CSV table of C-alpha atoms and ligand atoms in Angstrom, one decimal:
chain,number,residue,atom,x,y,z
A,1,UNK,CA,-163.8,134.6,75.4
A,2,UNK,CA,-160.2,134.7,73.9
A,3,UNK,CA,-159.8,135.5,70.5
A,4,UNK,CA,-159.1,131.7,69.7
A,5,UNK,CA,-162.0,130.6,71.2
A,6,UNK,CA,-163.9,133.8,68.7
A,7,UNK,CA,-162.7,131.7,65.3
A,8,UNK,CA,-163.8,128.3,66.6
A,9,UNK,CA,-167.0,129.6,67.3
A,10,UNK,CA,-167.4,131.5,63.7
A,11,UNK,CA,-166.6,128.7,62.1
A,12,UNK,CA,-168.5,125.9,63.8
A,13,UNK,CA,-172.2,124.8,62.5
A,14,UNK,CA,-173.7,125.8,65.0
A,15,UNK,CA,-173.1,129.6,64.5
A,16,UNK,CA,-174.1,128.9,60.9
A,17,UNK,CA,-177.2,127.4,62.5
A,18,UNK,CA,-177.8,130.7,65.0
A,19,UNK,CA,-177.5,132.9,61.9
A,20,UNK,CA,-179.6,131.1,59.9
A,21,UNK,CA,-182.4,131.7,63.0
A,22,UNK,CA,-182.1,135.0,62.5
A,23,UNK,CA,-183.2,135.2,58.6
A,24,UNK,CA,-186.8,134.8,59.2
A,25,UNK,CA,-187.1,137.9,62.0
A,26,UNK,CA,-184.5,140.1,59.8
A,27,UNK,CA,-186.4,139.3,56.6
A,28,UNK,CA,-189.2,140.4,58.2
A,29,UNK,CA,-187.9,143.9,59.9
A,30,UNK,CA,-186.4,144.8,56.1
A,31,UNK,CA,-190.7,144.1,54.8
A,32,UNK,CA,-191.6,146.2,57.5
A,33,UNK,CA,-189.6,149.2,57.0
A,34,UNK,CA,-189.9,148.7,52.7
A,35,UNK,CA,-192.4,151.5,51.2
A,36,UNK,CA,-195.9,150.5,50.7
A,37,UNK,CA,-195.3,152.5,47.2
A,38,UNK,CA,-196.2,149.9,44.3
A,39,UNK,CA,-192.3,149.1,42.9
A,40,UNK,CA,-192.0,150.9,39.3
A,41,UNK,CA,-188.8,149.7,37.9
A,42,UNK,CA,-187.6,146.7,37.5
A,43,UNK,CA,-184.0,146.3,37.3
A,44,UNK,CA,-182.9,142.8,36.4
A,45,UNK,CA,-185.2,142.7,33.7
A,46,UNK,CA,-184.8,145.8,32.2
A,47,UNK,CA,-181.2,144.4,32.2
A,48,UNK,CA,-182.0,141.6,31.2
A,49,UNK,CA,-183.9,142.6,27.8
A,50,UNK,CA,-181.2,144.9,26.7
A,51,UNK,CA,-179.1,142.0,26.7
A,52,UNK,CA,-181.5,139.8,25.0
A,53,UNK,CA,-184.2,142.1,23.1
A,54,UNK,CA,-186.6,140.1,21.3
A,55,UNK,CA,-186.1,141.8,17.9
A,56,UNK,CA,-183.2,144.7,17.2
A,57,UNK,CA,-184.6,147.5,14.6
A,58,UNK,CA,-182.0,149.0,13.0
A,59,UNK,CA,-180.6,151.3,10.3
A,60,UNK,CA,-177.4,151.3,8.0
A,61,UNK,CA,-175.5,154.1,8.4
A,62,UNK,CA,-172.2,153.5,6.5
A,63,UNK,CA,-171.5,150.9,3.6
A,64,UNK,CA,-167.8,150.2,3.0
A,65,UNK,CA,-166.2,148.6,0.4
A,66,UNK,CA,-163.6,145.8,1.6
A,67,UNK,CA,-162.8,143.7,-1.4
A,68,UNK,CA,-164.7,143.6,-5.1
A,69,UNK,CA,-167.0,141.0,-3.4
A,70,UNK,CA,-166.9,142.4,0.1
A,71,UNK,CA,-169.0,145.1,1.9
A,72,UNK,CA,-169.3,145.9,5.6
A,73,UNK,CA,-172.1,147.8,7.2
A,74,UNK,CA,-172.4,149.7,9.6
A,75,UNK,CA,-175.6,149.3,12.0
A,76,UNK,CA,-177.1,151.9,14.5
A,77,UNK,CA,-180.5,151.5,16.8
A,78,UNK,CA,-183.6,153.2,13.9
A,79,UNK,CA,-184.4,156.3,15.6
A,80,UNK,CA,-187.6,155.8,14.4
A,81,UNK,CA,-188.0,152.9,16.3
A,82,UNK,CA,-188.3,151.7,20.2
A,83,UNK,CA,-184.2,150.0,19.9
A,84,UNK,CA,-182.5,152.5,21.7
A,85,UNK,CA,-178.8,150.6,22.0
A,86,UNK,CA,-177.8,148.0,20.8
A,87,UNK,CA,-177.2,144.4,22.3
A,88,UNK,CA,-173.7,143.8,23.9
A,89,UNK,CA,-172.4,140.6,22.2
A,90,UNK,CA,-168.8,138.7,23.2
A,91,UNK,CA,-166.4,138.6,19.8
A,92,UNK,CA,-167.6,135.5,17.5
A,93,UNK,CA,-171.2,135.8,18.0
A,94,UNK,CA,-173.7,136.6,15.1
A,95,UNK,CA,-177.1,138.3,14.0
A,96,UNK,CA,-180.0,136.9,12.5
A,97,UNK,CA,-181.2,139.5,10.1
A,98,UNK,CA,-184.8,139.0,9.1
A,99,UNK,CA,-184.8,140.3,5.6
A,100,UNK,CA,-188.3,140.5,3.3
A,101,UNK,CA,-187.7,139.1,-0.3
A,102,UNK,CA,-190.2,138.5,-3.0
A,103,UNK,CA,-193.0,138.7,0.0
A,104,UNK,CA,-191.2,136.0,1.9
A,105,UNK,CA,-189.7,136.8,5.4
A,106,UNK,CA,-186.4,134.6,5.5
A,107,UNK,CA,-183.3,134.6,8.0
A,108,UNK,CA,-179.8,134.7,7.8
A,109,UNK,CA,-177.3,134.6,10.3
A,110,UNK,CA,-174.0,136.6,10.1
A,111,UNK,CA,-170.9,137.1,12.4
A,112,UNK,CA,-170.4,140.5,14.1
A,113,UNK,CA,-167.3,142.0,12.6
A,114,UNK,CA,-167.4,144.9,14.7
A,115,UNK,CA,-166.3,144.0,18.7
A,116,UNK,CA,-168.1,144.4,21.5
A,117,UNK,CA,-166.5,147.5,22.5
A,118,UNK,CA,-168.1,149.1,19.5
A,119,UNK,CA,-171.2,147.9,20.4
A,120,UNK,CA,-170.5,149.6,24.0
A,121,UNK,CA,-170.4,153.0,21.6
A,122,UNK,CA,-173.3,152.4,19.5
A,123,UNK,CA,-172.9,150.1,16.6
A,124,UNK,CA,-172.4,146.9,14.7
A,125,UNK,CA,-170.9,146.0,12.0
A,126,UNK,CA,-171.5,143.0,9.8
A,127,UNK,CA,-169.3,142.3,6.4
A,128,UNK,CA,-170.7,140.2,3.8
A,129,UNK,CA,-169.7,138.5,0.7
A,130,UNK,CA,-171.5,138.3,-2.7
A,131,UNK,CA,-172.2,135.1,-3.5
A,132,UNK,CA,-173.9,135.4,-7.0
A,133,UNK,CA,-175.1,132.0,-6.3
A,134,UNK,CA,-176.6,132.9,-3.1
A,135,UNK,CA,-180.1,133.6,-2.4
A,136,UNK,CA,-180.0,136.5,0.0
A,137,UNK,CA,-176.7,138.5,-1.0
A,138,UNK,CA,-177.7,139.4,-4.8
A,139,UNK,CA,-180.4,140.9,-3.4
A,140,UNK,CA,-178.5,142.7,-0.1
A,141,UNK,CA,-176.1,144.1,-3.3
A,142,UNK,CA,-178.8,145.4,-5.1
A,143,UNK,CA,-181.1,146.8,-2.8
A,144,UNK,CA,-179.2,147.7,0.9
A,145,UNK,CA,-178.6,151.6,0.6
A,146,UNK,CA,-177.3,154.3,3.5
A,147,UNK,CA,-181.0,154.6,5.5
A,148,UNK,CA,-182.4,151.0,4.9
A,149,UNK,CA,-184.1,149.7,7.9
A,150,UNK,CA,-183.0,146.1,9.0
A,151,UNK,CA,-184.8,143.8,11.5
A,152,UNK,CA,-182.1,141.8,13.5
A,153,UNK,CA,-182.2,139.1,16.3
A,154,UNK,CA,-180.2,139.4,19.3
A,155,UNK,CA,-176.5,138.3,19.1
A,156,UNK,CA,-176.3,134.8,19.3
A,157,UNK,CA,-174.5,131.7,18.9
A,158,UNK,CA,-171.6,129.7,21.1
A,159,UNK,CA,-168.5,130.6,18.7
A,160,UNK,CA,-166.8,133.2,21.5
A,161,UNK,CA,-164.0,132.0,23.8
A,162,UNK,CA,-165.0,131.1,27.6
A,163,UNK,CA,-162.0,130.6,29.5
A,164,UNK,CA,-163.9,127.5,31.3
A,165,UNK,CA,-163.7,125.6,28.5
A,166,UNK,CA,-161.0,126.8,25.7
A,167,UNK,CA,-157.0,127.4,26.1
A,168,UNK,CA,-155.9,130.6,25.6
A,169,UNK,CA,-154.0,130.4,22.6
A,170,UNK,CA,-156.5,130.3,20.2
A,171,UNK,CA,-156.0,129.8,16.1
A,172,UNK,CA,-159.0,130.9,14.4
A,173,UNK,CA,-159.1,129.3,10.6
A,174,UNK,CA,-161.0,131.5,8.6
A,175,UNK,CA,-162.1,131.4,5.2
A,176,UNK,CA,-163.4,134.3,2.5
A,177,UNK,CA,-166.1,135.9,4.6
A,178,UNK,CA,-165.3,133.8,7.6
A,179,UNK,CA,-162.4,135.9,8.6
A,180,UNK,CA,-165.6,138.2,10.1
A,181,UNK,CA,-165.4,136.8,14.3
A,182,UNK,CA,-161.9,136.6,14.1
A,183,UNK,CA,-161.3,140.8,13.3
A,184,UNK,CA,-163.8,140.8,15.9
A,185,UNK,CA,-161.8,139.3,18.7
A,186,UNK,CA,-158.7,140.7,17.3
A,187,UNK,CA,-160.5,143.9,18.0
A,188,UNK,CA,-161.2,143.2,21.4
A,189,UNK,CA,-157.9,141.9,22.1
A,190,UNK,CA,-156.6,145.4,20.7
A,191,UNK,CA,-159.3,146.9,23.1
A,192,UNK,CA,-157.9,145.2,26.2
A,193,UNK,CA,-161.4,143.1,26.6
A,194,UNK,CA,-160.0,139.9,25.3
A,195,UNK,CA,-156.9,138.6,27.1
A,196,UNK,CA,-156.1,135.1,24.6
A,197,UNK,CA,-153.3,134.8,21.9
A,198,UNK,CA,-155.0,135.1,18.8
A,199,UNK,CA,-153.1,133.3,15.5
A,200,UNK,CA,-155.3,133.5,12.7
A,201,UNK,CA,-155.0,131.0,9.4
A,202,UNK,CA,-156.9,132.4,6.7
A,203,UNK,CA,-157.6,131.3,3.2
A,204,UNK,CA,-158.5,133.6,0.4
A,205,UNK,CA,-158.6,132.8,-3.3
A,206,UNK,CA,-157.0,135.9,-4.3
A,207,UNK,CA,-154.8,138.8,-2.9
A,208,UNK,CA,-157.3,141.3,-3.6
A,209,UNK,CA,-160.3,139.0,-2.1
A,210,UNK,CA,-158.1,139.2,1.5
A,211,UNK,CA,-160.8,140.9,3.8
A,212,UNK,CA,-158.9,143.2,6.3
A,213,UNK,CA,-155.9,142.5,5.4
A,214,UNK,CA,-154.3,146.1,6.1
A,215,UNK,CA,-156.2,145.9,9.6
A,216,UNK,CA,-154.9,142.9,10.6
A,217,UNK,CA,-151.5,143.4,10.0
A,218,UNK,CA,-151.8,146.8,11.9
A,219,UNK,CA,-153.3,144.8,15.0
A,220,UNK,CA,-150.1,142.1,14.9
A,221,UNK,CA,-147.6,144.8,14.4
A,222,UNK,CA,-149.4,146.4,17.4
A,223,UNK,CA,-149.8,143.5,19.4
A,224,UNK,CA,-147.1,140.7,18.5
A,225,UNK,CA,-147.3,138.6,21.5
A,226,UNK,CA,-151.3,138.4,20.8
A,227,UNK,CA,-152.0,138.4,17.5
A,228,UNK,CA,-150.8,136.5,14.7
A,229,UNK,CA,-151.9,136.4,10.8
A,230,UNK,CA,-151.2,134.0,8.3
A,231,UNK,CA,-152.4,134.4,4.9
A,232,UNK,CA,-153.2,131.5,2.2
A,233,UNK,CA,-153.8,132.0,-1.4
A,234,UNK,CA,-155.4,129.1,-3.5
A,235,UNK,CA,-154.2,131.3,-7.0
A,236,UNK,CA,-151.5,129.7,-8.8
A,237,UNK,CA,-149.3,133.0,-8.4
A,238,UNK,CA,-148.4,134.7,-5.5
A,239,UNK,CA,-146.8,137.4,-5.2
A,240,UNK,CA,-148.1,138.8,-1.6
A,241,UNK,CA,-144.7,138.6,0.9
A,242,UNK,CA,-145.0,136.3,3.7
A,243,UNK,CA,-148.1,134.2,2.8
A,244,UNK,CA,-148.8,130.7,1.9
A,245,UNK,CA,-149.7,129.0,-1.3
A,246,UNK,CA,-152.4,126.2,-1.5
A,247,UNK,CA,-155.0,125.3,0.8
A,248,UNK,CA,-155.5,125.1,4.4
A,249,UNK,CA,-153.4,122.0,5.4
A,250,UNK,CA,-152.3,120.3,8.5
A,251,UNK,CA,-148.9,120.8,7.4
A,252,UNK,CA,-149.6,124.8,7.5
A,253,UNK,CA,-150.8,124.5,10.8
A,254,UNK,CA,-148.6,122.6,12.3
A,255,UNK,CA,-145.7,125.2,11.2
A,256,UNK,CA,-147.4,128.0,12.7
A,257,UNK,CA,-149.0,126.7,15.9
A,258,UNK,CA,-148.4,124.5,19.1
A,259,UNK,CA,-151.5,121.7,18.6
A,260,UNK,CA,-151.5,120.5,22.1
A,261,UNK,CA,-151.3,123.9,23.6
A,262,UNK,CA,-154.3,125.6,21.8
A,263,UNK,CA,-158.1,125.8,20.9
A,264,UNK,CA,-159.6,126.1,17.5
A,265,UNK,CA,-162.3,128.3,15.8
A,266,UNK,CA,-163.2,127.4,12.7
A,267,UNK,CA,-165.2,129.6,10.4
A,268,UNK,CA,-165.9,129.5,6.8
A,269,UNK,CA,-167.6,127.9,3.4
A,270,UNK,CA,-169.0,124.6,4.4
A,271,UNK,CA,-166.6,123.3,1.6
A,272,UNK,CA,-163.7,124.6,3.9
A,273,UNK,CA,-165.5,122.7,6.6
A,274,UNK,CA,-165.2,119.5,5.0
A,275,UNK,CA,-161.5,120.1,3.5
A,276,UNK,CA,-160.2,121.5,7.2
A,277,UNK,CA,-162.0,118.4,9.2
A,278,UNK,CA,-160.2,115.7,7.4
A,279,UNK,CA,-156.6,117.7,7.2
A,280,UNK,CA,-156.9,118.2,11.4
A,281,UNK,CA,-158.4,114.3,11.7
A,282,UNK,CA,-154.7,113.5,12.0
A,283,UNK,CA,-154.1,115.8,15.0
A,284,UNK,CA,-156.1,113.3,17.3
A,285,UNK,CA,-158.2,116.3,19.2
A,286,UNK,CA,-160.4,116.1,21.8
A,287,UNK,CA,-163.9,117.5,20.1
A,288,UNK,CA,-163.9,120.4,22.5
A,289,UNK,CA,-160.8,122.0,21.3
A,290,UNK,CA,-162.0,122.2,17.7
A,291,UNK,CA,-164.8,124.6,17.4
A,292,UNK,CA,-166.9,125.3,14.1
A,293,UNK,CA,-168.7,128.3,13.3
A,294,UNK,CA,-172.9,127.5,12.6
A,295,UNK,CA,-173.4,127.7,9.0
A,296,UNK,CA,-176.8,127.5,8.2
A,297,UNK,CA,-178.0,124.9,6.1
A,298,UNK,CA,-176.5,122.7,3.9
A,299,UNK,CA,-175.8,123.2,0.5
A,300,UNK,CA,-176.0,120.0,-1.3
A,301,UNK,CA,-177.9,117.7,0.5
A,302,UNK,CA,-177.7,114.8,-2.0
A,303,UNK,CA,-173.7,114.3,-1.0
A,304,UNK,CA,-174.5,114.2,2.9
A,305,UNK,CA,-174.7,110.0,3.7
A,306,UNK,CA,-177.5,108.2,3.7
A,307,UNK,CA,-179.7,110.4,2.0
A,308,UNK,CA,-182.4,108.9,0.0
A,309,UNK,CA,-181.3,109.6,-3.7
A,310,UNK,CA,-184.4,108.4,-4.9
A,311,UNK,CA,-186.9,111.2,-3.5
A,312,UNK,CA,-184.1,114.2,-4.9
A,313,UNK,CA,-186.7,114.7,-7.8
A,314,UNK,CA,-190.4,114.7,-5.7
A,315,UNK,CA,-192.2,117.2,-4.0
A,316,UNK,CA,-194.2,116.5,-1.1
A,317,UNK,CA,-196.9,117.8,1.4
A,318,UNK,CA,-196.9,119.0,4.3
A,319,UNK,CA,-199.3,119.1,7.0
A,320,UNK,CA,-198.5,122.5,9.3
A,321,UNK,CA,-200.6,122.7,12.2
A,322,UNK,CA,-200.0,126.2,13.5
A,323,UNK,CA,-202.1,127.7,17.0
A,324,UNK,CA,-205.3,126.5,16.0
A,325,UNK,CA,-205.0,127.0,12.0
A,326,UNK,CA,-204.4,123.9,9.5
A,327,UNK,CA,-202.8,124.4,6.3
A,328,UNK,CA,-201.2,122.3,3.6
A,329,UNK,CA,-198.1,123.6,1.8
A,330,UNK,CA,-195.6,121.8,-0.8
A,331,UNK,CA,-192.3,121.1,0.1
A,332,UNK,CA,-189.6,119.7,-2.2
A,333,UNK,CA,-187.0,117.1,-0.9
A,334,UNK,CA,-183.8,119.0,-1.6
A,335,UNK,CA,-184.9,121.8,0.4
A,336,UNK,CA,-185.4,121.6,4.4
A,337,UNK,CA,-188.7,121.8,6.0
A,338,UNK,CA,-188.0,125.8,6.9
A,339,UNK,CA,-187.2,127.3,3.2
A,340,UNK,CA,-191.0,125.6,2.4
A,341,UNK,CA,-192.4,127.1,5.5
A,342,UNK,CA,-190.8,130.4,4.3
A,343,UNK,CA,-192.1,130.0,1.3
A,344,UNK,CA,-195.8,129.4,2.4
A,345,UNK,CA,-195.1,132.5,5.0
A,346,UNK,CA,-195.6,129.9,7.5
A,347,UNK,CA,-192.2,130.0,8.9
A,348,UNK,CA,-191.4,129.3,12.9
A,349,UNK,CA,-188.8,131.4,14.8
A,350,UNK,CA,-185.6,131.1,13.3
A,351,UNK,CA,-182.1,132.4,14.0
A,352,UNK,CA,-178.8,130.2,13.6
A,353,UNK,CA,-180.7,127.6,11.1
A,354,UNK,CA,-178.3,125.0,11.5
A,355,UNK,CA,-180.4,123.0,14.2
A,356,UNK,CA,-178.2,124.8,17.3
A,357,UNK,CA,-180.2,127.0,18.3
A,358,UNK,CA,-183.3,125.3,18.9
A,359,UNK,CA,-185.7,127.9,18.0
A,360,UNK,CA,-187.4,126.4,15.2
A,361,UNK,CA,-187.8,123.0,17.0
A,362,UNK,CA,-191.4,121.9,15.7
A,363,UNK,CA,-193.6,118.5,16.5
A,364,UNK,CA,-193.5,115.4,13.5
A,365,UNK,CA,-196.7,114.5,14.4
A,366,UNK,CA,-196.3,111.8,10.7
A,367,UNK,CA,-193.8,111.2,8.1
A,368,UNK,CA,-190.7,110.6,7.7
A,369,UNK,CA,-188.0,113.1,7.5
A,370,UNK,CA,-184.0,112.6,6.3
A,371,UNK,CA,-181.7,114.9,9.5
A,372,UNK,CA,-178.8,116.4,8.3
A,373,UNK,CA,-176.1,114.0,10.6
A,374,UNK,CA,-173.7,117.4,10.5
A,375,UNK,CA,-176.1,119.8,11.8
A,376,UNK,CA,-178.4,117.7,14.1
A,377,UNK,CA,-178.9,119.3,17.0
A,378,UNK,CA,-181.6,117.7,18.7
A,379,UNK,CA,-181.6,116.2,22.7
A,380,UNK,CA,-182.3,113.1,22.7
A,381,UNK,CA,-185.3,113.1,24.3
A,382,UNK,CA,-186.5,115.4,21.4
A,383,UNK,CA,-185.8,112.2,19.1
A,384,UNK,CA,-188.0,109.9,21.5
A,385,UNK,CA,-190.8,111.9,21.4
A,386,UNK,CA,-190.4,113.5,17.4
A,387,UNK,CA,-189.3,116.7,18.0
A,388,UNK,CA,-186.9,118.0,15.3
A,389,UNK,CA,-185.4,121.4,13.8
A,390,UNK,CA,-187.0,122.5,10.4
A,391,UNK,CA,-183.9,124.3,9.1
A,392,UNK,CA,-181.8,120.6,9.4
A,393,UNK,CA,-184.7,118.4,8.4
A,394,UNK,CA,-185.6,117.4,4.7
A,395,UNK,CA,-189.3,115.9,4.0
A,396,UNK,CA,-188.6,112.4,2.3
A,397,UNK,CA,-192.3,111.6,2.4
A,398,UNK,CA,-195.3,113.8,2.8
A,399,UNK,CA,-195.6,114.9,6.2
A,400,UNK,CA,-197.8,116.3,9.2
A,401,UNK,CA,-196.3,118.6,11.8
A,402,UNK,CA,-196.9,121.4,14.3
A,403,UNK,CA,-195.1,124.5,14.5
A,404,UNK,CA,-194.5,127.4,16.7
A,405,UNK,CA,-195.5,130.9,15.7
A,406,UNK,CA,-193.3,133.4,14.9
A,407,UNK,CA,-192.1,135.9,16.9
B,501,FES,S1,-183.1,127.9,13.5
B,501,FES,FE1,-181.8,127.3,15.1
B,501,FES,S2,-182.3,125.2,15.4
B,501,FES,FE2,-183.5,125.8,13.6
């Protein structure tokens, strides 16, 4: 046979065909030769659960300060416990800490600041911001010490770049803690992991509340064709060189950035949210080149539309069907339907609560409940047969439903 004649065979069908023949006798010689040995290990999902372990234990080894009202901690696997490494994460993904307060279990969900290189070597890092409003920071100010043990959920969340879907010139607009995923991919960009152009917008109140602010310049003097920062302070003076005054406006990013050649990231207060959404309305984007950052639940409930004014002062009651265990628990109408399971120690898996993740999703068996339209994130055959997520969902009567147990 001449070699032209070779290729048109390889490639017709019916050598696909002959080869395929042959799968049933080879399989079969490969069983035959295996060990009869029971198989010990199991690779893929040994893999497979250090990349997604159910819970993380873990211990804080350093506390830094990074402003008055900013910390970052440093978190290692507890040797006293069965994590042994922790989770590799892409830059812009989060944590779930499970943190006990007053004898209630809650969640929280904060963005790695640390990158996935550091990870690689043995460690997070998270950086929060008091919020003397807040429910969880006071308490992380006051009580998180060098040696305390935190329970943490896998990383998580959708806010990392995948070339499939996002250009490579990315502008992450950050705001107060917010700037956290973005010093995370400017990390990995510095590391050689993450190959986009990184322009960051942040907004701070004051010069001393910029997070990071010697770091990132470092990284953009390093790095000029990747990574950009632009600083703006809402204070009435500024003195910082180079920076903005005011808010976040269209007008600020249109100076600094190409709109119809880049992605965006957004990440910050919810009130930033709202401000930011209505300033980049006039860009005319596509929704998936404008990205927002989960949350978790909303703040003031009473200003989201539609939402029945007239229940904002009752409290009502709620059914939980949990395994095979009935209980009935109070639930006021400001509050979603996971801070009363929390509060009954009732609550359902939990990680992003801002109805992405799907964890929490729970069974209205009766009763009406008021959605949160910004943070819906049901299918929508969830909403034909009443499935919805407790940590976007407000009780506006009383109500039956059935949950799944913890984890
Ligand atoms: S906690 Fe993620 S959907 Fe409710």
């Amino acid at each position: 046979m001449s070699k032209k004649e070779e290729d048109i065979v390889i490639k017709s069908p019916t050598r696909d065909l002959f080869a395929f023949s042959k799968l049933v006798p080879q399989r079969k010689k490969r069983i035959e030769k295996a060990s009869s040995e029971p198989i010990t290990s199991d690779p893929m999902n040994e893999l497979a659960s250090k990349l997604h372990p159910r819970n993380q234990q873990l211990v804080i080894k350093e506390i830094r300060d990074e402003t008055k009202s900013a910390k970052t901690f440093k978190l290692v696997p507890d040797p006293d416990s069965n994590t042994k490494e922790v989770a590799y994460f892409r830059a812009g993904q989060y944590l779930s800490l499970k943190v006990r307060l007053n004898d209630v279990v809650i969640t929280r969900p904060y963005s790695l600041s640390s990158s996935p290189t550091d990870a690689l070597n043995g460690f997070y890092e998270i950086t929060v911001r008091k919020d003397d409003e807040g429910f969880l920071t006071p308490y992380i100010w006051d009580n998180w010490k060098v040696g305390t043990k935190i329970v943490s959920s896998e990383p998580s969340g959708h806010f990392y770049y995948d070339n499939l879907r996002d250009l490579k010139n990315i502008i992450g607009i950050g705001g107060g803690s917010g700037i956290t995923p973005f010093r995370s991919m400017a990390k990995e960009i510095a590391d050689g992991k993450l190959d986009i152009n990184l322009t960051i917008i942040y907004g701070s109140s004051e010069e001393d509340d910029i997070i990071f602010y010697d770091e990132l310049k470092e990284l953009e003097k390093e790095y000029p064709d990747k990574v950009k920062v632009i600083i703006v302070l809402s204070c009435d003076e500024v003195t910082l060189e180079g920076c903005e005054q005011g808010f976040i406006t269209a007008n600020i990013i249109k100076k600094y950035v190409d709109i119809n050649t880049s992605s965006f990231f957004i990440c910050g207060p919810q009130i930033m949210y709202d401000f930011i959404e209505k300033e980049m309305d006039q860009f005319k984007l596509p929704r998936k080149r404008v990205r927002q950052e989960v949350y978790g639940e909303v703040k003031d409930v009473l200003n989201l539309p539609n939402f029945p004014k007239e229940v904002a002062e009752k409290t009502f009651k709620i059914k939980v069907q949990i395994g095979n265990q009935t209980k009935e628990i109070p639930a006021i109408a400001t509050e979603t339907v996971l801070v009363a399971l929390e509060r009954a120690n009732l609550a359902p898996p939990s990680v992003c609560r801002s109805g992405e993740c799907g964890l929490c999703r729970s069974l209205l068996i009766n009763g009406d409940l008021y959605v949160s339209p910004i943070i819906d994130g049901r299918r929508e055959a969830d909403k034909k047969f009443n499935f919805f997520h407790p940590c976007s969902s407000y009780p506006i009567t009383n109500l039956e439903i059935k949950i799944p147990r913890s984890i």
